[in-house]
Coordinates of C-alpha atoms in Angstrom, one line a residue:
X1 CA 165.6 126.1 70.4
X2 CA 166.3 124.0 73.6
X3 CA 163.6 121.8 75.2
X4 CA 163.5 120.6 78.9
X5 CA 162.1 117.1 78.8
X6 CA 162.5 116.4 82.6
X7 CA 159.3 114.6 83.7
X8 CA 159.5 115.9 87.2
X9 CA 159.6 119.5 85.8
X10 CA 156.3 118.9 84.0
X11 CA 153.2 119.6 86.1
X12 CA 150.4 117.1 86.5
X13 CA 146.7 118.0 87.1
X14 CA 145.4 115.7 89.9
X15 CA 142.1 117.5 90.5
X16 CA 139.8 115.0 88.6
X17 CA 141.6 111.6 88.8
X18 CA 142.2 110.7 92.5
X19 CA 146.0 111.1 92.2
X20 CA 147.9 113.0 94.9
X21 CA 151.0 113.8 92.8
X22 CA 151.4 117.2 91.2
X23 CA 154.2 116.3 88.6
X24 CA 154.5 113.7 85.9
X25 CA 157.3 111.7 87.5
X26 CA 155.5 111.2 90.8
X27 CA 152.2 110.5 89.1
X28 CA 153.8 107.7 87.1
X29 CA 155.3 106.2 90.4
X30 CA 152.0 106.5 92.2
X31 CA 150.3 104.7 89.3
X32 CA 152.8 101.9 89.4
X33 CA 152.3 101.4 93.2
X34 CA 148.5 101.2 92.7
X35 CA 148.9 98.5 89.9
X36 CA 151.3 96.4 92.0
X37 CA 149.0 96.5 95.1
X38 CA 145.7 95.6 93.2
X39 CA 146.9 92.9 90.7
X40 CA 144.3 90.2 90.0
X41 CA 144.1 86.8 88.2
X42 CA 142.4 86.0 84.9
X43 CA 140.6 82.7 84.9
X44 CA 139.5 80.8 81.8
X45 CA 136.6 78.3 81.2
X46 CA 134.1 77.3 78.5
X47 CA 136.7 76.1 76.0
X48 CA 139.2 79.0 76.2
X49 CA 142.9 78.4 77.0
X50 CA 146.1 80.4 77.3
X51 CA 148.7 80.2 74.6
X52 CA 152.4 80.9 74.3
X53 CA 153.2 79.3 77.7
X54 CA 151.5 82.1 79.6
X55 CA 148.8 82.0 82.4
X56 CA 146.4 84.5 83.9
X57 CA 148.2 85.0 87.3
X58 CA 148.5 88.7 88.3
X59 CA 147.6 89.8 84.8
X60 CA 144.7 92.1 85.7
X61 CA 144.0 94.9 88.2
X62 CA 141.3 92.6 89.8
X63 CA 140.3 88.9 89.6
X64 CA 138.2 88.1 86.5
X65 CA 136.9 85.0 84.7
X66 CA 135.8 84.7 81.0
X67 CA 134.2 82.0 78.9
X68 CA 132.3 81.8 75.5
X69 CA 128.7 82.5 76.1
X70 CA 126.0 80.2 74.8
X71 CA 125.4 81.0 71.1
X72 CA 128.2 83.5 71.5
X73 CA 130.1 82.2 68.4
X74 CA 128.3 84.1 65.7
X75 CA 129.0 84.4 62.0
X76 CA 130.9 87.6 62.7
X77 CA 133.1 85.7 65.2
X78 CA 133.8 83.0 62.5
X79 CA 134.9 85.7 60.0
X80 CA 132.1 85.0 57.6
X81 CA 131.4 87.7 55.0
X82 CA 128.4 88.4 52.7
X83 CA 130.5 87.6 49.6
X84 CA 131.1 84.0 51.1
X85 CA 127.5 83.1 50.7
X86 CA 127.0 79.4 49.8
X87 CA 130.6 78.4 51.0
X88 CA 131.3 76.0 53.9
X89 CA 134.0 76.1 56.6
X90 CA 136.7 73.6 55.8
X91 CA 139.9 72.6 57.6
X92 CA 143.1 73.1 55.6
X93 CA 146.2 70.9 55.7
X94 CA 147.9 73.3 58.2
X95 CA 144.9 73.1 60.6
X96 CA 143.5 76.5 59.8
X97 CA 139.8 77.0 58.8
X98 CA 138.7 78.9 55.7
X99 CA 135.5 79.2 53.7
X100 CA 135.4 77.5 50.4
X101 CA 133.0 76.5 47.6
X102 CA 132.6 72.7 47.3
X103 CA 133.6 71.9 43.8
X104 CA 133.7 68.6 41.9
X105 CA 137.4 68.3 42.4
X106 CA 136.9 68.5 46.2
X107 CA 134.8 65.2 46.3
X108 CA 136.9 62.2 47.2
X109 CA 134.6 59.7 45.5
X110 CA 132.8 61.5 42.7
X111 CA 130.9 59.4 40.1
X112 CA 130.4 59.6 36.3
X113 CA 127.6 60.5 33.9
X114 CA 127.7 58.1 30.8
X115 CA 125.6 57.2 27.8
X116 CA 125.7 55.0 24.7
X117 CA 123.1 57.1 22.8
X118 CA 123.8 60.7 24.1
X119 CA 127.1 62.5 23.5
X120 CA 128.5 63.4 26.9
X121 CA 131.1 66.2 26.4
X122 CA 133.6 67.4 28.9
X123 CA 132.7 67.3 32.6
X124 CA 131.0 63.9 32.7
X125 CA 133.7 62.2 34.8
X126 CA 133.3 63.1 38.6
X127 CA 130.1 65.1 37.9
X128 CA 127.7 63.2 40.3
X129 CA 127.5 61.6 43.7
X130 CA 126.7 58.2 42.2
X131 CA 127.2 56.7 38.7
X132 CA 124.4 57.9 36.3
X133 CA 123.6 56.4 32.9
X134 CA 121.4 58.4 30.4
X135 CA 119.7 57.0 27.2
X136 CA 117.3 58.4 24.7
X137 CA 113.8 56.9 25.1
X138 CA 113.1 55.1 21.8
X139 CA 110.1 55.6 19.6
X140 CA 108.3 53.1 17.3
X141 CA 110.0 51.5 14.3
X142 CA 110.5 54.0 11.4
X143 CA 109.7 57.1 13.5
X144 CA 112.0 60.2 13.6
X145 CA 112.5 62.7 16.4
X146 CA 111.4 66.3 15.9
X147 CA 111.0 69.5 18.1
X148 CA 107.4 70.7 18.3
X149 CA 106.0 74.2 18.6
X150 CA 106.2 73.9 22.4
X151 CA 110.0 73.4 22.1
X152 CA 109.8 69.8 23.3
X153 CA 111.0 66.8 21.3
X154 CA 108.8 63.9 20.3
X155 CA 108.8 60.9 18.0
X156 CA 106.6 61.1 14.8
X157 CA 106.1 59.0 11.6
X158 CA 108.4 59.9 8.7
X159 CA 105.4 60.7 6.5
X160 CA 104.5 63.7 8.9
X161 CA 107.7 65.6 7.9
X162 CA 108.3 64.1 4.4
X163 CA 105.1 63.1 2.5
X164 CA 105.4 61.3 -0.9
X165 CA 106.1 63.8 -3.7
X166 CA 104.7 63.2 -7.3
X167 CA 105.7 65.2 -10.4
X168 CA 104.5 64.9 -14.0
X169 CA 105.8 66.9 -17.0
X170 CA 103.7 67.4 -20.2
X171 CA 104.2 69.5 -23.3
X172 CA 101.9 70.9 -26.0
X173 CA 103.5 72.7 -29.0
X174 CA 105.8 75.2 -27.4
X175 CA 104.4 75.0 -23.8
X176 CA 105.8 72.7 -21.0
X177 CA 103.6 72.0 -17.9
X178 CA 104.9 70.7 -14.6
X179 CA 102.4 69.2 -12.0
X180 CA 103.9 68.7 -8.5
X181 CA 101.5 67.1 -6.0
X182 CA 98.6 68.5 -7.9
X183 CA 100.0 72.0 -8.3
X184 CA 100.6 73.0 -12.0
X185 CA 103.0 75.5 -13.5
X186 CA 103.5 76.2 -17.3
X187 CA 106.2 78.0 -19.3
X188 CA 107.1 78.5 -23.0
X189 CA 110.0 76.3 -24.2
X190 CA 111.0 78.7 -27.0
X191 CA 110.0 82.3 -26.8
X192 CA 111.5 83.6 -30.0
X193 CA 113.5 82.5 -33.1
X194 CA 115.0 85.0 -35.5
X195 CA 117.0 84.1 -38.7
X196 CA 119.0 86.7 -40.7
X197 CA 122.0 87.3 -42.9
X198 CA 124.9 89.3 -41.6
X199 CA 127.0 91.8 -43.6
X200 CA 128.9 88.9 -45.2
X201 CA 125.7 87.1 -46.2
X202 CA 126.2 84.4 -43.6
X203 CA 123.2 82.9 -41.8
X204 CA 122.7 83.9 -38.2
X205 CA 120.0 82.3 -36.1
X206 CA 118.9 83.9 -32.8
X207 CA 117.0 81.6 -30.4
X208 CA 115.4 83.3 -27.3
X209 CA 117.8 86.3 -28.0
X210 CA 121.0 84.1 -28.2
X211 CA 122.7 84.2 -31.5
X212 CA 124.5 81.3 -33.1
X213 CA 127.9 81.7 -35.0
X214 CA 127.4 83.0 -38.6
X215 CA 127.0 80.1 -41.1
X216 CA 128.4 80.5 -44.6
X217 CA 126.0 78.9 -47.0
X218 CA 127.8 80.0 -50.2
X219 CA 129.1 76.5 -51.0
X220 CA 125.7 74.9 -50.2
X221 CA 123.5 77.3 -52.1
X222 CA 124.1 77.6 -55.9
X223 CA 122.1 79.3 -58.6
X224 CA 119.4 77.1 -60.0
X225 CA 120.0 74.6 -57.2
X226 CA 116.8 72.6 -56.5
X227 CA 117.8 70.7 -53.5
X228 CA 119.3 72.3 -50.3
X229 CA 121.2 70.0 -48.0
X230 CA 122.1 71.2 -44.5
X231 CA 124.7 69.2 -42.7
X232 CA 126.1 69.3 -39.2
X233 CA 129.8 70.1 -38.7
X234 CA 132.3 70.1 -35.8
X235 CA 130.5 71.9 -32.9
X236 CA 127.5 72.6 -35.0
X237 CA 124.1 70.7 -34.8
X238 CA 121.2 71.2 -37.3
X239 CA 117.6 70.2 -36.7
X240 CA 114.6 70.7 -38.9
X241 CA 110.9 71.0 -38.3
X242 CA 108.4 70.6 -41.3
X243 CA 105.1 72.5 -41.0
X244 CA 101.9 70.4 -40.9
X245 CA 101.0 71.4 -44.4
X246 CA 104.4 70.5 -45.7
X247 CA 105.1 73.9 -47.2
X248 CA 107.6 75.2 -44.7
X249 CA 110.8 73.6 -43.3
X250 CA 112.4 75.3 -40.4
X251 CA 116.1 74.5 -39.7
X252 CA 117.5 75.1 -36.3
X253 CA 121.3 75.5 -36.2
X254 CA 123.1 75.4 -32.8
X255 CA 126.8 75.9 -32.1
X256 CA 128.7 74.5 -29.1
X257 CA 131.8 76.7 -28.7
X258 CA 133.4 74.0 -26.5
X259 CA 133.5 71.7 -29.6
X260 CA 134.8 74.3 -32.0
X261 CA 138.6 74.1 -32.4
X262 CA 140.5 77.2 -33.8
X263 CA 143.9 77.0 -35.5
X264 CA 146.2 79.8 -36.7
X265 CA 147.2 82.9 -34.8
X266 CA 144.4 82.3 -32.4
X267 CA 144.1 78.7 -31.1
X268 CA 142.0 76.7 -28.7
X269 CA 138.3 75.9 -28.3
X270 CA 135.7 78.5 -29.2
X271 CA 135.0 79.2 -25.5
X272 CA 138.7 79.3 -24.4
X273 CA 141.0 80.9 -27.0
X274 CA 144.7 82.0 -26.8
X275 CA 146.5 84.5 -29.1
X276 CA 149.5 82.4 -30.1
X277 CA 150.9 84.8 -32.7
X278 CA 150.3 88.1 -34.4
X279 CA 150.5 87.8 -38.3
X280 CA 152.6 84.7 -37.8
X281 CA 155.0 86.2 -35.3
X282 CA 155.0 84.3 -32.0
X283 CA 153.6 86.0 -28.8
X284 CA 155.5 85.2 -25.6
X285 CA 153.7 83.2 -22.9
X286 CA 155.1 85.5 -20.2
X287 CA 152.5 87.7 -18.5
X288 CA 152.8 91.5 -17.9
X289 CA 154.5 92.3 -14.6
X290 CA 153.8 96.0 -14.1
X291 CA 151.3 98.7 -15.0
X292 CA 151.9 100.5 -18.3
X293 CA 153.5 97.5 -20.2
X294 CA 152.5 96.7 -23.8
X295 CA 153.5 94.1 -26.4
X296 CA 156.8 95.1 -27.9
X297 CA 158.8 93.3 -30.6
X298 CA 162.1 91.6 -29.7
X299 CA 164.0 91.2 -32.9
X300 CA 166.6 89.0 -31.3
X301 CA 164.0 86.5 -30.2
X302 CA 161.6 87.2 -33.2
X303 CA 158.9 87.4 -30.6
X304 CA 156.2 89.7 -29.2
X305 CA 156.6 90.0 -25.4
X306 CA 155.5 92.3 -22.5
X307 CA 157.7 95.4 -22.1
X308 CA 157.9 99.2 -22.2
X309 CA 157.9 100.7 -25.7
X310 CA 161.0 102.7 -26.6
X311 CA 160.3 105.9 -28.5
X312 CA 163.3 108.0 -29.8
X313 CA 163.3 111.5 -31.0
X314 CA 163.7 110.2 -34.5
X315 CA 160.5 108.2 -34.2
X316 CA 158.5 111.5 -33.6
X317 CA 157.5 112.7 -37.0
X318 CA 156.5 116.2 -36.0
X319 CA 158.6 117.2 -33.0
X320 CA 158.8 120.9 -32.0
X321 CA 161.6 123.1 -30.6
X322 CA 162.3 124.4 -27.0
X323 CA 163.6 128.0 -27.1
X324 CA 164.4 130.9 -24.8
X325 CA 161.9 133.7 -25.0
X326 CA 163.1 137.3 -25.6
X327 CA 165.7 136.9 -28.2
X328 CA 168.8 138.9 -27.4
X329 CA 167.1 140.0 -24.1
X330 CA 166.4 136.4 -23.1
X331 CA 166.8 135.7 -19.3
X332 CA 167.7 132.1 -19.8
X333 CA 169.7 130.1 -22.3
X334 CA 169.0 126.8 -23.9
X335 CA 172.5 125.3 -24.1
X336 CA 171.8 122.2 -26.1
X337 CA 169.1 119.8 -27.1
X338 CA 166.4 122.3 -27.7
X339 CA 165.6 121.4 -31.3
X340 CA 162.8 118.9 -31.7
X341 CA 162.8 118.4 -27.9
X342 CA 159.0 118.9 -27.2
X343 CA 155.7 118.0 -28.7
X344 CA 154.5 121.6 -29.1
X345 CA 156.4 124.8 -29.7
X346 CA 157.6 126.0 -26.2
X347 CA 159.6 129.0 -25.0
X348 CA 160.9 129.8 -21.5
X349 CA 162.0 132.9 -19.5
X350 CA 162.6 133.7 -15.9
X351 CA 159.4 135.0 -14.3
X352 CA 159.6 138.6 -13.2
X353 CA 160.5 139.1 -9.5
X354 CA 160.7 135.3 -9.0
X355 CA 164.4 135.0 -8.1
X356 CA 164.6 135.5 -4.4
X357 CA 167.4 134.9 -1.8
X358 CA 166.4 131.3 -1.7
X359 CA 167.4 130.8 -5.4
X360 CA 170.8 132.6 -5.0
X361 CA 173.6 130.4 -3.7
X362 CA 175.4 131.9 -0.8
X363 CA 178.8 133.4 -1.6
X364 CA 178.1 133.7 -5.4
X365 CA 177.4 137.5 -5.4
X366 CA 180.8 139.2 -5.2
X367 CA 181.8 142.9 -4.8
X368 CA 182.6 143.1 -8.5
X369 CA 179.0 142.2 -9.3
X370 CA 177.8 145.4 -7.6
X371 CA 177.7 148.9 -9.2
X372 CA 180.9 150.9 -8.5
X373 CA 180.3 153.8 -6.0
X374 CA 182.5 156.5 -4.4
X375 CA 184.6 156.1 -1.3
X376 CA 183.0 155.4 2.1
X377 CA 179.6 154.7 0.5
X378 CA 177.0 152.1 1.8
X379 CA 174.1 150.6 -0.1
X380 CA 170.7 151.7 1.1
X381 CA 167.2 152.0 -0.3
X382 CA 165.1 155.1 -0.8
X383 CA 161.5 155.7 0.2
X384 CA 160.4 153.9 -3.0
X385 CA 162.5 150.8 -2.2
X386 CA 165.1 151.5 -4.9
X387 CA 168.7 150.5 -3.9
X388 CA 171.2 153.4 -4.0
X389 CA 174.6 154.4 -2.6
X390 CA 174.8 156.9 0.3
X391 CA 177.6 158.3 2.5
X392 CA 178.4 156.4 5.7
X393 CA 178.2 159.5 7.8
X394 CA 174.6 160.1 6.8
X395 CA 173.5 156.9 8.5
X396 CA 174.3 158.3 12.0
X397 CA 171.8 161.1 11.4
X398 CA 168.8 158.8 11.2
X399 CA 169.8 156.6 14.1
X400 CA 168.3 157.4 17.6
X401 CA 169.1 156.1 21.0
X402 CA 166.9 155.8 24.1
X403 CA 165.8 153.4 26.9
X404 CA 169.1 153.5 28.8
X405 CA 171.3 154.7 25.9
X406 CA 172.5 158.3 25.1
X407 CA 173.6 159.6 21.6
X408 CA 176.0 162.4 21.2
X409 CA 176.5 163.2 17.5
X410 CA 177.2 159.8 16.0
X411 CA 178.4 158.3 19.2
X412 CA 176.1 156.1 21.3
X413 CA 177.0 155.3 25.0
X414 CA 175.4 153.2 27.8
X415 CA 173.5 155.5 30.2
X416 CA 170.1 157.2 30.3
X417 CA 166.5 156.9 31.4
X418 CA 164.6 153.5 30.9
X419 CA 161.3 154.3 29.1
X420 CA 159.9 150.7 29.0
X421 CA 160.2 147.5 31.0
X422 CA 163.5 146.1 29.9
X423 CA 164.8 142.5 30.1
X424 CA 168.3 141.2 29.8
X425 CA 168.3 137.4 29.4
X426 CA 171.3 135.6 30.8
X427 CA 172.3 131.9 30.8
X428 CA 174.7 129.8 32.7
X429 CA 177.3 130.6 30.1
X430 CA 176.4 134.1 29.3
X431 CA 176.3 136.0 32.6
X432 CA 176.1 139.7 33.6
X433 CA 178.9 141.1 35.7
X434 CA 179.8 144.5 37.2
X435 CA 183.5 144.8 37.8
X436 CA 185.3 147.2 40.1
X437 CA 182.7 147.1 43.0
X438 CA 184.0 147.5 46.6
X439 CA 183.3 144.2 48.3
X440 CA 185.2 144.9 51.6
X441 CA 182.4 146.3 53.7
X442 CA 179.2 144.9 55.2
X443 CA 175.7 146.5 54.8
X444 CA 175.7 149.9 56.4
X445 CA 173.2 150.8 59.1
X446 CA 172.8 153.5 61.8
X447 CA 170.6 154.0 64.8
X448 CA 168.7 157.0 63.2
X449 CA 168.0 155.9 59.6
X450 CA 168.3 152.1 60.0
X451 CA 169.7 150.4 56.8
X452 CA 171.4 153.0 54.6
X453 CA 172.8 150.5 52.0
X454 CA 170.4 148.2 50.3
X455 CA 170.9 144.8 48.5
X456 CA 170.4 144.3 44.9
X457 CA 168.1 141.4 44.1
X458 CA 165.7 140.0 41.5
X459 CA 162.2 138.6 41.9
X460 CA 161.5 134.9 41.2
X461 CA 159.1 135.3 38.3
X462 CA 160.3 138.1 36.1
X463 CA 163.8 138.6 37.3
X464 CA 163.0 142.3 37.9
X465 CA 165.8 144.1 39.7
X466 CA 164.9 145.5 43.1
X467 CA 166.7 147.0 46.1
X468 CA 166.0 145.1 49.4
X469 CA 166.5 146.3 53.0
X470 CA 167.7 142.9 54.2
X471 CA 168.5 139.5 52.9
X472 CA 167.0 136.1 53.9
X473 CA 169.5 134.2 56.2
X474 CA 170.9 130.9 55.0
X475 CA 169.6 129.2 58.2
X476 CA 167.6 129.9 61.3
X477 CA 166.5 128.0 64.4
X478 CA 163.2 126.1 64.8
X479 CA 160.7 128.0 67.1
X480 CA 160.1 126.4 70.5
X481 CA 158.3 123.1 70.8
X482 CA 157.8 120.6 73.7
X483 CA 159.2 117.2 72.8
X484 CA 156.8 114.6 74.6
X485 CA 158.3 111.6 76.4
X486 CA 154.8 110.3 77.3
X487 CA 151.3 110.5 75.7
X488 CA 150.0 112.7 78.5
X489 CA 152.5 115.4 77.4
X490 CA 151.0 115.8 73.9
X491 CA 149.2 119.1 73.8
X492 CA 150.5 120.9 70.7
X493 CA 149.1 120.5 67.2
X494 CA 151.5 118.6 64.9
X495 CA 152.9 116.5 67.7
X496 CA 152.2 112.8 68.5
X497 CA 153.6 110.2 70.9
X498 CA 152.9 106.5 71.5
X499 CA 153.7 105.0 74.9
X500 CA 153.7 101.4 73.7
X501 CA 156.4 102.0 71.0
X502 CA 158.0 105.0 72.8
X503 CA 157.9 106.7 69.4
X504 CA 156.9 110.3 68.6
X505 CA 156.5 112.6 65.6
X506 CA 156.8 116.4 65.3
X507 CA 155.7 118.2 62.2
X508 CA 158.6 120.8 62.3
X509 CA 157.3 122.7 59.2
X510 CA 153.7 122.9 60.5
X511 CA 154.7 124.3 63.9
X512 CA 157.1 126.8 62.2
X513 CA 154.3 127.9 59.8
X514 CA 151.9 128.4 62.6
X515 CA 154.2 130.3 65.0
X516 CA 155.8 132.5 62.3
X517 CA 152.5 133.0 60.4
X518 CA 150.4 133.8 63.5
X519 CA 152.6 135.1 66.4
X520 CA 151.0 135.4 69.8
X521 CA 151.9 139.1 69.9
X522 CA 153.8 141.5 67.6
X523 CA 154.9 145.1 68.1
X524 CA 152.9 148.0 66.4
X525 CA 154.0 148.3 62.7
X526 CA 156.1 145.1 62.7
X527 CA 156.6 143.5 59.3
X528 CA 155.2 139.9 59.1
X529 CA 157.7 137.1 59.7
X530 CA 158.8 135.3 56.5
X531 CA 157.2 131.9 56.0
X532 CA 158.8 129.9 53.2
X533 CA 157.2 126.8 51.6
X534 CA 158.5 123.5 52.8
X535 CA 160.0 122.8 49.4
X536 CA 162.5 125.7 49.9
X537 CA 163.7 124.5 53.3
X538 CA 166.0 121.8 54.7
X539 CA 165.5 120.4 58.2
X540 CA 168.5 119.5 60.4
X541 CA 169.0 118.1 63.9
X542 CA 172.3 119.5 65.2
X543 CA 172.0 118.0 68.7
X544 CA 169.9 115.5 70.6
X545 CA 170.6 114.4 74.3
X546 CA 172.4 111.1 74.0
X547 CA 170.8 108.2 75.9
X548 CA 167.4 110.0 75.7
X549 CA 166.5 110.8 72.1
X550 CA 167.1 108.9 68.9
X551 CA 166.2 110.7 65.7
X552 CA 164.6 108.1 63.4
X553 CA 163.9 110.2 60.3
X554 CA 163.0 113.6 58.9
X555 CA 160.9 113.8 55.7
X556 CA 161.3 116.4 53.0
X557 CA 158.1 118.0 54.2
X558 CA 159.6 118.4 57.8
X559 CA 158.0 115.5 59.7
X560 CA 160.5 114.3 62.3
X561 CA 160.2 110.8 63.9
X562 CA 162.1 110.2 67.2
X563 CA 162.3 107.5 69.9
X564 CA 162.8 107.9 73.6
X565 CA 165.1 105.3 75.2
X566 CA 163.5 102.9 77.7
X567 CA 166.4 103.7 80.1
X568 CA 166.2 107.4 79.7
X569 CA 166.4 109.5 82.9
X570 CA 163.9 112.2 82.1
X571 CA 164.5 113.9 85.5
X572 CA 167.7 115.4 84.0
X573 CA 167.3 118.2 81.4
X574 CA 167.2 117.0 77.9
X575 CA 167.4 119.0 74.7
X576 CA 167.1 118.8 70.8
X577 CA 168.5 121.6 68.6
X578 CA 166.6 122.0 65.3
X579 CA 167.9 124.2 62.5
X580 CA 166.2 125.2 59.2
X581 CA 168.4 125.9 56.1
X582 CA 167.1 127.9 53.1
X583 CA 167.7 126.0 49.9
X584 CA 169.7 127.7 47.2
X585 CA 168.4 125.8 44.1
X586 CA 164.8 127.0 44.2

């Protein structure tokens, strides 16, 4: 559309403002004369001054003076905020003032906390306003510092926390008594002693449930021997106790494994032995390296070492055979290696109905593998699922055609009634075309019937084919809108203007949506005007009066920003042409 932006052509309401002009141009000139006639000076006092080389001469509509009122500089004027509680105003190096916390590092002459008896960690230097020395108040000689039940420290004598401890040990027969600071506790020294002969007639003594090593007394005890002599050996100690009546002598034999040395296939002390050999053949010192290893004999090294045992068929004394089940009717064949190949007798056959298409290699079933049939036969299955040969011509008898297809005898052709919603899926490479159509004429209409030829189209969601009476144009003009050149001209929703920046905005899409969606008046029976979403439209400025309008930008949502030249003559007709294009990729 075209817009007349001549200020003199725009009416001005003077009924409530004291103006005499009745158009915008004359009202602006009348306002200018009033300002020029009534200019006043601005005077400063009370600590205020002008900046930037300016003064207050003729800056106001009337003379005026200002100064800072008593107590007029409040916390709000200083820029103080609740979160700056506890901070003070400080002058920065550039002369500006800001609120800061006073920290240790901000003090020019901070002092130090020090001590010779208290450890001062980090933060002692520069921590006070004057040097401070801290020391622990001493107690009396020999006292120690403790924390009492009240959480406070105090000096006390050492005897308070560590009284003198006395302990006395006494024994009577098999009982030992301990007396600590007058508190006694007793326990048996030996609870039980058992002496017996093992299966090899060797002497075994068990003290408190712990057995000694068997002791062979064969060489010490002989038939008719009157004197028995028990001697200690390496790692073995013997003690005796004679009863008070002299009739019984008890020998206690103790063994210390750490002092018993073994030699032979097993060597080392009794409490730390090593298997050096097995029946005289050396055992390797190499440790096993993986699970499942055992000691195997290496004849080259004449040594036992960790390894995996090797078992051959010949080493299995009772191996069994692997055979094919079914005899002459067997479904598999053991080609070689079946004899003595398993641990138990085993036979194999192909499981019935287990060979499927997955087990058959593609291309391995050839025509000669199929049963021979007559000419023009095809392989089908009967009602029971059994494969059989049938004449090709019989297949046409069981085939039907519908839903847009027609069958005549065995011939099927395109054409017929659709009986169900039908979808033909196309792609960018696989398209659907109708050739031979007459493309020379435009859509036919007449005054009586209107449109007599309809367009073929599909809907957006299901691609369902429909016949349309008319097509959406590729472009159309923006409906009428007043383009303001002053704030006083802004009267339409979606339009703004700023006198200071001489910049305005017009929401092109919002105005189009409003005017097309809700016309002021429509004829009886008229169809609604089409309103497309902004995402399906493009917005274009094809003309703007030069020297008046500068189009700054248009967003994808249709928001246009423009500027009016400061030298524009708005008394001359000015226009902007706005065109909407319909996108083709949505």
